[in-house]
PDB file of C-alpha atoms in Angstrom:
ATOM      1  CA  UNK A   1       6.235 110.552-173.378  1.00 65.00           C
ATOM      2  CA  UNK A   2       5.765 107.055-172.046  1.00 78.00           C
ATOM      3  CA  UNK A   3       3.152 105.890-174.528  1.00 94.00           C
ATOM      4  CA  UNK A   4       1.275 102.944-173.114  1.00 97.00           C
ATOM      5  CA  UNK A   5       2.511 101.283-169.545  1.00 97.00           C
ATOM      6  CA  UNK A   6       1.148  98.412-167.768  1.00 97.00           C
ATOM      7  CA  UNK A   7       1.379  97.644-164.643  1.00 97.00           C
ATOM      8  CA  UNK A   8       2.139  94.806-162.806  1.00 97.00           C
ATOM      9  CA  UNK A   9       4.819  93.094-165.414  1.00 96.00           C
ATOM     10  CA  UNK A  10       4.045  89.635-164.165  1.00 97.00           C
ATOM     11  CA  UNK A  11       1.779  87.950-161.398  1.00 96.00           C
ATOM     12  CA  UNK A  12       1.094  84.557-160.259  1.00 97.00           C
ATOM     13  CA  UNK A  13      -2.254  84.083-158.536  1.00 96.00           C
ATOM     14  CA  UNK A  14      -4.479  81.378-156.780  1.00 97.00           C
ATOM     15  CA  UNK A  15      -7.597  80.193-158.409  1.00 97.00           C
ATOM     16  CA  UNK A  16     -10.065  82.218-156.678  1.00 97.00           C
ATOM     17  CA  UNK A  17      -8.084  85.437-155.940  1.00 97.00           C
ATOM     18  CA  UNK A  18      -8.756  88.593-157.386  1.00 96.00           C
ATOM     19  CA  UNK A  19      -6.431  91.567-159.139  1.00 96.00           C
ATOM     20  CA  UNK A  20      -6.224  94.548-160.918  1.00 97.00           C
ATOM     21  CA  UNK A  21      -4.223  95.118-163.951  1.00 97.00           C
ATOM     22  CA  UNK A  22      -3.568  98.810-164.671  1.00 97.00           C
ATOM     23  CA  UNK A  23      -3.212 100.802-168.104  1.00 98.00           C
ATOM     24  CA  UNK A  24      -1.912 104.185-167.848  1.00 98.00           C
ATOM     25  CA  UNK A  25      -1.902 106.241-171.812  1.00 97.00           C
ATOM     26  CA  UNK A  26      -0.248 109.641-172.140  1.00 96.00           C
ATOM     27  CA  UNK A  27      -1.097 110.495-175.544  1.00 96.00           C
ATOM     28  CA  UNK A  28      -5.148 111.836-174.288  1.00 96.00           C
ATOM     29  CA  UNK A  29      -6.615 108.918-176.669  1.00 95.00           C
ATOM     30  CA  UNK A  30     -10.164 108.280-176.087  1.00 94.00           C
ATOM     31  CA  UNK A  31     -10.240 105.128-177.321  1.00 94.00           C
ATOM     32  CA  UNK A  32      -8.662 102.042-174.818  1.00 95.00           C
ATOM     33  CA  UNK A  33      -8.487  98.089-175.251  1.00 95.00           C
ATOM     34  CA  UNK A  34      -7.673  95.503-173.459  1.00 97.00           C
ATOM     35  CA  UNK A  35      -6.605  92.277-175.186  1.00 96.00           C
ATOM     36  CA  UNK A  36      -5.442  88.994-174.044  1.00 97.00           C
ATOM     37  CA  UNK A  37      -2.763  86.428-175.922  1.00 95.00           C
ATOM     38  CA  UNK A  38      -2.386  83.333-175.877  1.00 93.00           C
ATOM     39  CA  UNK A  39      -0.350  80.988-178.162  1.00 85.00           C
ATOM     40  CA  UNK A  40      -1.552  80.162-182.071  1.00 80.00           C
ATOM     41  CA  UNK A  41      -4.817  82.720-181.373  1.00 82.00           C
ATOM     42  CA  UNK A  42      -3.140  85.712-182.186  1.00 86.00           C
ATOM     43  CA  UNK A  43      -5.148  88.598-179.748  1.00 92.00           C
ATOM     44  CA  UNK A  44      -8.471  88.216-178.565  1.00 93.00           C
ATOM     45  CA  UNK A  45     -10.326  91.598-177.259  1.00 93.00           C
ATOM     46  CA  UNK A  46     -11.913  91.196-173.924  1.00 95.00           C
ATOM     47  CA  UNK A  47     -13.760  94.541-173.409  1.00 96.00           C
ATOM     48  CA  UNK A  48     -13.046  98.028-174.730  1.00 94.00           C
ATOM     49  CA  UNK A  49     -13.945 101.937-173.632  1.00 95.00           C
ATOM     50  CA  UNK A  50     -14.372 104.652-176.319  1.00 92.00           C
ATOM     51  CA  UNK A  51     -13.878 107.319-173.794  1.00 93.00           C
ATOM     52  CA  UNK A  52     -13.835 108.310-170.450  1.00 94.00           C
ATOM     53  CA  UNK A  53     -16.953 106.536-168.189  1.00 94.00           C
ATOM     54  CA  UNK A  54     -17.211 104.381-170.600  1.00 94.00           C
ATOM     55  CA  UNK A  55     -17.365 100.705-171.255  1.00 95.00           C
ATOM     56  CA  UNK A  56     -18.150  97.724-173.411  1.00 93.00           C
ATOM     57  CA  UNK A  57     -17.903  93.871-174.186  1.00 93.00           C
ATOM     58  CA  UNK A  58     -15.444  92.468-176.366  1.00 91.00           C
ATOM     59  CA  UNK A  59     -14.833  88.847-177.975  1.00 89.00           C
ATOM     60  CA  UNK A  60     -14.110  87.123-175.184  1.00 94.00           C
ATOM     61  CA  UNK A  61     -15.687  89.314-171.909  1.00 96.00           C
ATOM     62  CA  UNK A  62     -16.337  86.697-169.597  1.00 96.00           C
ATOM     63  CA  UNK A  63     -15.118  86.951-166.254  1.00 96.00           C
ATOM     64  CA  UNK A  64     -13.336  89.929-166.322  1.00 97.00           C
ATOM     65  CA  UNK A  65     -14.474  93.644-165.493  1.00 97.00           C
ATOM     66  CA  UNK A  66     -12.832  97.132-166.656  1.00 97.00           C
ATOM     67  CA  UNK A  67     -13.211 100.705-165.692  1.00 97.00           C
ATOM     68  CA  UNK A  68     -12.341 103.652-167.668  1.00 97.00           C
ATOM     69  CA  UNK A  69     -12.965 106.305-164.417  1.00 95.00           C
ATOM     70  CA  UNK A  70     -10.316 108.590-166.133  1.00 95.00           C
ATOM     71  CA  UNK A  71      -9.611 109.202-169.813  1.00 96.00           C
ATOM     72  CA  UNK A  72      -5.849 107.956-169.118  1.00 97.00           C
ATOM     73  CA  UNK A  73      -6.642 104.787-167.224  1.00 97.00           C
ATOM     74  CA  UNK A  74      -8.384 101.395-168.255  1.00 98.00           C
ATOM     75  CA  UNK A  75      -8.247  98.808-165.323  1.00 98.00           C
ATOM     76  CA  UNK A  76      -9.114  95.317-165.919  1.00 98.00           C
ATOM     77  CA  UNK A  77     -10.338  93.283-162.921  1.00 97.00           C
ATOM     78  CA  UNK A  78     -10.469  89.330-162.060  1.00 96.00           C
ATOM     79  CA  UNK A  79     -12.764  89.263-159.384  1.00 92.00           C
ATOM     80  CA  UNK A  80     -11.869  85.170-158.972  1.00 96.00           C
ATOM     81  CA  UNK A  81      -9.613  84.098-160.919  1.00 96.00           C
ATOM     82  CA  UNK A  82      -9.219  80.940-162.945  1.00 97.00           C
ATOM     83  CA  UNK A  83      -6.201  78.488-164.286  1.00 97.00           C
ATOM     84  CA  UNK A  84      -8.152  79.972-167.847  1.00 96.00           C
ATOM     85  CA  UNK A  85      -7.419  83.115-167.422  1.00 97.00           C
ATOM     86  CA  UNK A  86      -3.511  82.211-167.311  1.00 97.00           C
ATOM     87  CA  UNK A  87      -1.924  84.826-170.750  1.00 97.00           C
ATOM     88  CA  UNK A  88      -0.469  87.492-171.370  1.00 97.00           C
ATOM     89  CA  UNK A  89      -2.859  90.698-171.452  1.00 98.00           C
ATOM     90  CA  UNK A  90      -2.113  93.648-173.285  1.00 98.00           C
ATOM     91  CA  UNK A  91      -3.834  96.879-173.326  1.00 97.00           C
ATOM     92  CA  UNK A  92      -3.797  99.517-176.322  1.00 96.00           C
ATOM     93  CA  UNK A  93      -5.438 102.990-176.829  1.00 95.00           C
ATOM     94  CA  UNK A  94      -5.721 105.171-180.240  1.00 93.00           C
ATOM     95  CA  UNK A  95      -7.073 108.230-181.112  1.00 92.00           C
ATOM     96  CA  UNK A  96      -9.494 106.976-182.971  1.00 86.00           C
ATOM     97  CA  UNK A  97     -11.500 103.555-183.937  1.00 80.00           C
ATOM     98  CA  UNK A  98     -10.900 100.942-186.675  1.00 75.00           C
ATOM     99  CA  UNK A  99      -8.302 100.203-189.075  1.00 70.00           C
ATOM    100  CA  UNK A 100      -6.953 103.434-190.055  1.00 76.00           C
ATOM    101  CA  UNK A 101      -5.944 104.333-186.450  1.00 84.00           C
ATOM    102  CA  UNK A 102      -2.615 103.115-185.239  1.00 89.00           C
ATOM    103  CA  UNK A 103      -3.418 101.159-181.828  1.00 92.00           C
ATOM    104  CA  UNK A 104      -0.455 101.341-179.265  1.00 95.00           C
ATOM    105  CA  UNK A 105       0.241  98.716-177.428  1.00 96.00           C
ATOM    106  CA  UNK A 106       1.922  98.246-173.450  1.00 97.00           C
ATOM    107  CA  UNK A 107       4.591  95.821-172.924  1.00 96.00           C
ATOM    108  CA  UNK A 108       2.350  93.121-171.342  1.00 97.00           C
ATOM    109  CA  UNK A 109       1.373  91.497-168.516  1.00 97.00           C
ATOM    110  CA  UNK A 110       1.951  87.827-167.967  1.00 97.00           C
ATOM    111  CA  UNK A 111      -0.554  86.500-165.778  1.00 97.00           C
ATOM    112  CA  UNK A 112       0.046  82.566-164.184  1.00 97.00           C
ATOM    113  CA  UNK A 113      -3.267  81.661-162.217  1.00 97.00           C
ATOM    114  CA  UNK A 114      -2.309  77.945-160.389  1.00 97.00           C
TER     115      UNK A 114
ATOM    116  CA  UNK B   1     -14.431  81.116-184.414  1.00 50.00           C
ATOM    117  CA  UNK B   2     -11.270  82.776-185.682  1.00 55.00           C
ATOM    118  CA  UNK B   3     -11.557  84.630-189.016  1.00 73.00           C
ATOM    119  CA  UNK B   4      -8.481  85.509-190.185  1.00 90.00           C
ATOM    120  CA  UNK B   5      -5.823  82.215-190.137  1.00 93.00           C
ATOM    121  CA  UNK B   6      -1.740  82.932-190.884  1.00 95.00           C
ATOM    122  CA  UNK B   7       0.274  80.338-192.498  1.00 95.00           C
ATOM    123  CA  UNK B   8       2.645  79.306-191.714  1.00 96.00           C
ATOM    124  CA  UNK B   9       1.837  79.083-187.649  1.00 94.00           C
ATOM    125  CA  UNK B  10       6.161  79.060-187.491  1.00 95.00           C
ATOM    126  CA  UNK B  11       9.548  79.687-189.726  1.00 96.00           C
ATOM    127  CA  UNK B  12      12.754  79.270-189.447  1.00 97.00           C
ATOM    128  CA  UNK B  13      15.261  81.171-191.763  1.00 96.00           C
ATOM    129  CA  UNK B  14      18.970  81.566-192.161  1.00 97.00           C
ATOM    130  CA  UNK B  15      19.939  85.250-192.719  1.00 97.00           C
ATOM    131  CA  UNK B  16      19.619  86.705-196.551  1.00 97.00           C
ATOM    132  CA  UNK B  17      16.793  84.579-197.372  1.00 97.00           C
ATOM    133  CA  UNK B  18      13.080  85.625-198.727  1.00 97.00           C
ATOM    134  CA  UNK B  19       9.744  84.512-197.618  1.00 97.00           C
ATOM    135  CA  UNK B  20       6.292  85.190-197.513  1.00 98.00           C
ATOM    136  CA  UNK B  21       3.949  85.474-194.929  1.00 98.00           C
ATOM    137  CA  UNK B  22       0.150  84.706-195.757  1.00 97.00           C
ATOM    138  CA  UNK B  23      -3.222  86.058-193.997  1.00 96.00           C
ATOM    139  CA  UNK B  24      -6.554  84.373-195.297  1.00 95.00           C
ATOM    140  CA  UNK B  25      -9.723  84.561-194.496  1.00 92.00           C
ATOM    141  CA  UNK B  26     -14.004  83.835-196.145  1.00 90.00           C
ATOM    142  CA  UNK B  27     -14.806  87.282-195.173  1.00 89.00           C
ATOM    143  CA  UNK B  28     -14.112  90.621-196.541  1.00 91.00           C
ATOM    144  CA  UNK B  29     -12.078  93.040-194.651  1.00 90.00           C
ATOM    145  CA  UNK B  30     -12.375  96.758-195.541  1.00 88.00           C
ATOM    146  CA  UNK B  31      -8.740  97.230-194.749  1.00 90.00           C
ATOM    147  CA  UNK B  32      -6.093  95.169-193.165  1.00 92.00           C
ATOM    148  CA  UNK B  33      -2.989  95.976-190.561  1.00 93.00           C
ATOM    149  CA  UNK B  34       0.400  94.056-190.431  1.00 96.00           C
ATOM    150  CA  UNK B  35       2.054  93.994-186.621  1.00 96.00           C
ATOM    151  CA  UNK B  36       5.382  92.980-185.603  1.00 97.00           C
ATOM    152  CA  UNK B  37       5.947  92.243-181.889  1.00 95.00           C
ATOM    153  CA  UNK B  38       9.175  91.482-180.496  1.00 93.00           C
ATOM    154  CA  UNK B  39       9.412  88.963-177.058  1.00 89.00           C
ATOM    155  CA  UNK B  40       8.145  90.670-173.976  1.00 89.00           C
ATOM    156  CA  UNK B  41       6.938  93.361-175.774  1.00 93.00           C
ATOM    157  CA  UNK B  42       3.346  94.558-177.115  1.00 95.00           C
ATOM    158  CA  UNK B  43       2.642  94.469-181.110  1.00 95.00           C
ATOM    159  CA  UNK B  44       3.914  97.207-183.367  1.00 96.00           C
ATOM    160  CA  UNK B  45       1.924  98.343-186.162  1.00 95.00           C
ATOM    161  CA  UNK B  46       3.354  98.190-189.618  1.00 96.00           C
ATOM    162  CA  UNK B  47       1.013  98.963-191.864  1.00 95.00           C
ATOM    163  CA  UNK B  48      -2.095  99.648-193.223  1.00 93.00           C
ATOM    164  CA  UNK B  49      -3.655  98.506-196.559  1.00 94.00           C
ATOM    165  CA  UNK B  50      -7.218  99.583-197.661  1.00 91.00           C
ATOM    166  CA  UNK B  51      -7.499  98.937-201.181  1.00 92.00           C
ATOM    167  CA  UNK B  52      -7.997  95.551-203.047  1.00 93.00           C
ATOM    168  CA  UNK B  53      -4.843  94.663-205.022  1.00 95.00           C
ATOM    169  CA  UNK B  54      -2.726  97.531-203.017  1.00 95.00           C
ATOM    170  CA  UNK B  55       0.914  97.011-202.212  1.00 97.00           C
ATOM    171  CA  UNK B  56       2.984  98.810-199.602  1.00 97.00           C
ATOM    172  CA  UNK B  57       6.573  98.752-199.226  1.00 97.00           C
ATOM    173  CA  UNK B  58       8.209  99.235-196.000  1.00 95.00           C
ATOM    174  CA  UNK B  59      12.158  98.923-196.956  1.00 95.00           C
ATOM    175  CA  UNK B  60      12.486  95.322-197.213  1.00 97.00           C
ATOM    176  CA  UNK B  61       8.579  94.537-196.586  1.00 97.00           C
ATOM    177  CA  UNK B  62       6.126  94.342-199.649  1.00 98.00           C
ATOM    178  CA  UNK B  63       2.811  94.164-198.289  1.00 97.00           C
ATOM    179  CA  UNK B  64      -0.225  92.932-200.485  1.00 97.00           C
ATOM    180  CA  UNK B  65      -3.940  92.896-200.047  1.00 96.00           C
ATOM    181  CA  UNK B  66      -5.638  90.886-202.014  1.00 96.00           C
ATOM    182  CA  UNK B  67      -8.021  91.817-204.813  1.00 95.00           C
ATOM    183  CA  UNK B  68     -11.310  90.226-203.066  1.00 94.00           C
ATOM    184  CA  UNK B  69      -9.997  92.436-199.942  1.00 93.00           C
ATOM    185  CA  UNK B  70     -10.368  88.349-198.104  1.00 93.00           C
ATOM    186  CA  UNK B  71      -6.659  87.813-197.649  1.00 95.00           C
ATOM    187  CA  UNK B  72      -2.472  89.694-197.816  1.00 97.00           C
ATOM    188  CA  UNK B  73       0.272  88.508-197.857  1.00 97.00           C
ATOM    189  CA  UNK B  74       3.846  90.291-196.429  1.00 98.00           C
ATOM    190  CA  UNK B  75       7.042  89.368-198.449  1.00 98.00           C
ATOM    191  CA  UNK B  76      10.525  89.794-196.543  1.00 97.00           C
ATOM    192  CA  UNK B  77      13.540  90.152-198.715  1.00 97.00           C
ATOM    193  CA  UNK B  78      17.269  88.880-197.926  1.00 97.00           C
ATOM    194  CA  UNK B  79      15.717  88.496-194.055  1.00 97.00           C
ATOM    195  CA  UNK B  80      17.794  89.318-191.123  1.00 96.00           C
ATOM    196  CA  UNK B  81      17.905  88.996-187.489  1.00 95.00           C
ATOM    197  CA  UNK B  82      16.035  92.137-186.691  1.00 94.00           C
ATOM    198  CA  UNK B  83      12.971  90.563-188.103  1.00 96.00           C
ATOM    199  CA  UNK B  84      13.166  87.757-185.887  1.00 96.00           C
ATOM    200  CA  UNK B  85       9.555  88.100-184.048  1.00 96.00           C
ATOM    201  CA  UNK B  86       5.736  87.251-184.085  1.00 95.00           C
ATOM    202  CA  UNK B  87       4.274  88.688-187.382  1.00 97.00           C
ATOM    203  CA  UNK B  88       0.021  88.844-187.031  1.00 96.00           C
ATOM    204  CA  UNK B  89      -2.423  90.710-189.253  1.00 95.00           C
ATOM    205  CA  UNK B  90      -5.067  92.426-188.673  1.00 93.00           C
ATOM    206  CA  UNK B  91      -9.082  93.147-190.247  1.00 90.00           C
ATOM    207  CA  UNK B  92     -11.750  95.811-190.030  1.00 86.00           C
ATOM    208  CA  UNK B  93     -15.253  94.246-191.012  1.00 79.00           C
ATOM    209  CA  UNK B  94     -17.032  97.057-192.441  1.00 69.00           C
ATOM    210  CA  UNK B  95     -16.228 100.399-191.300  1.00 62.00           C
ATOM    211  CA  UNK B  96     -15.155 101.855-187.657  1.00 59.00           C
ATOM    212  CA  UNK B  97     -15.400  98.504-186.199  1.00 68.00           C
ATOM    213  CA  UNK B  98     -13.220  96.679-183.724  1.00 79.00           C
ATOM    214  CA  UNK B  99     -10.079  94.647-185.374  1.00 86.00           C
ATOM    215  CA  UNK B 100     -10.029  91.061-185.775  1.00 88.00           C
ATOM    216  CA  UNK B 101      -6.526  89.549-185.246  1.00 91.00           C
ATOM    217  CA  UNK B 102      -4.860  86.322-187.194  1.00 93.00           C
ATOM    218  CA  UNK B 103      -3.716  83.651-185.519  1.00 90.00           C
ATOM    219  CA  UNK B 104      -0.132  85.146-186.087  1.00 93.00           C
ATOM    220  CA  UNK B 105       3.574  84.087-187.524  1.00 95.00           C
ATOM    221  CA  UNK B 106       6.455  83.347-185.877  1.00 95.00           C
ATOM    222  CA  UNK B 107       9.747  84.011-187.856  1.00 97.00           C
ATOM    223  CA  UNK B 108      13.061  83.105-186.491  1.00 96.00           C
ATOM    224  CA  UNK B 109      15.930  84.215-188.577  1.00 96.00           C
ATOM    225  CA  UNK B 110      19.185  83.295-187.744  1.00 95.00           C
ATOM    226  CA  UNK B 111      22.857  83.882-188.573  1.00 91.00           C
TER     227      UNK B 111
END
């Protein structure tokens, strides 16, 4: 039981490239997050999926994209990437929504955009 | 516009000491989580309050939610190394809504 694994670790990109960062949940939660963290701001959500095929906007959506094509992955794009979008970005899933469901969290992903 | 501040933003501790962690906010949270996250990895959830005035204990970790349900507060006794990490709290506005996370702690605790 892995729990919650993101994948890549760490990345540098160009302003202007693109990526993919991949969540992968074994627990068969519907519910799937993707935040990003950046220093004295705590976590900020950027979009969210309450189950498979779905999506939705978070606090701070712009310029990223997510699919949820399969209950056990949530992808989040950068389709051109900015020196903005340099944090750490963490996805989470939970069985259910709000406060009284524990969230998991993945290790990370550091992201340095140059 | 970020609704939930910590204080203090950083602390620095020798081992066996106590201190206290604060979460405040203007706006009332229907319940309130506590995460500790460790460098390099993702936040671990601690605990959850939902009742004004509760308190939690979690071995050395009293965990208070304030009366007005607006602010809590997380009190580490005789600290020690293990807690070293970023400490950040965590609100539900109403109910089955998305979290709202503080601007988080960082506690160093040394030797």
């Amino acid at each position: 039981n892995a729990g919650v694994t993101q994948t890549p670790k760490f990345r540098v990109l160009k302003t202007g490239q693109s990526m993919t960062l991949l969540c992968a949940q074994d627990m068969n939660h519907e519910y799937m997050y993707w935040y990003r963290q950046d220093p004295g701001m705590g976590l900020r959500l950027i979009h969210y999926s309450v189950g498979e095929g779905t999506t939705a906007k978070g606090e701070v959506p712009d310029g990223y994209n997510v699919s949820r094509l399969k209950k056990q992955n949530f992808l989040l794009g950068l389709e051109s990437a900015a020196p903005s979008q340099t944090s750490v970005y963490f996805c989470a899933s939970s069985r259910g929504w709000g406060a009284k469901e524990t969230q998991y969290f993945g290790p990370g992903t550091r992201l340095l955009v140059l | 516009t970020q609704l939930l501040e910590q204080s203090p933003q950083f602390l620095s501790i020798q081992e066996g000491e106590n201190l206290t962690v604060y979460c405040n906010s203007s706006s009332v949270f229907s319940s309130l989580q506590w995460y500790r996250q460790e460098p390099g990895e993702g936040p671990v959830l601690l605990v959850t309050v939902v009742t004004g005035g509760e308190v939690k204990k979690l071995k050395r970790l009293t965990f208070q939610f304030g009366d007005a349900r607006k602010d809590s507060s997380l009190h580490i006794t005789a600290a020690q190394p293990g807690d070293t990490g970023l400490y950040l709290c965590a609100g539900e506005k109403g109910t089955a809504s998305k979290l709202t996370f503080g601007t988080g702690t960082r506690l160093q605790v040394t030797l």
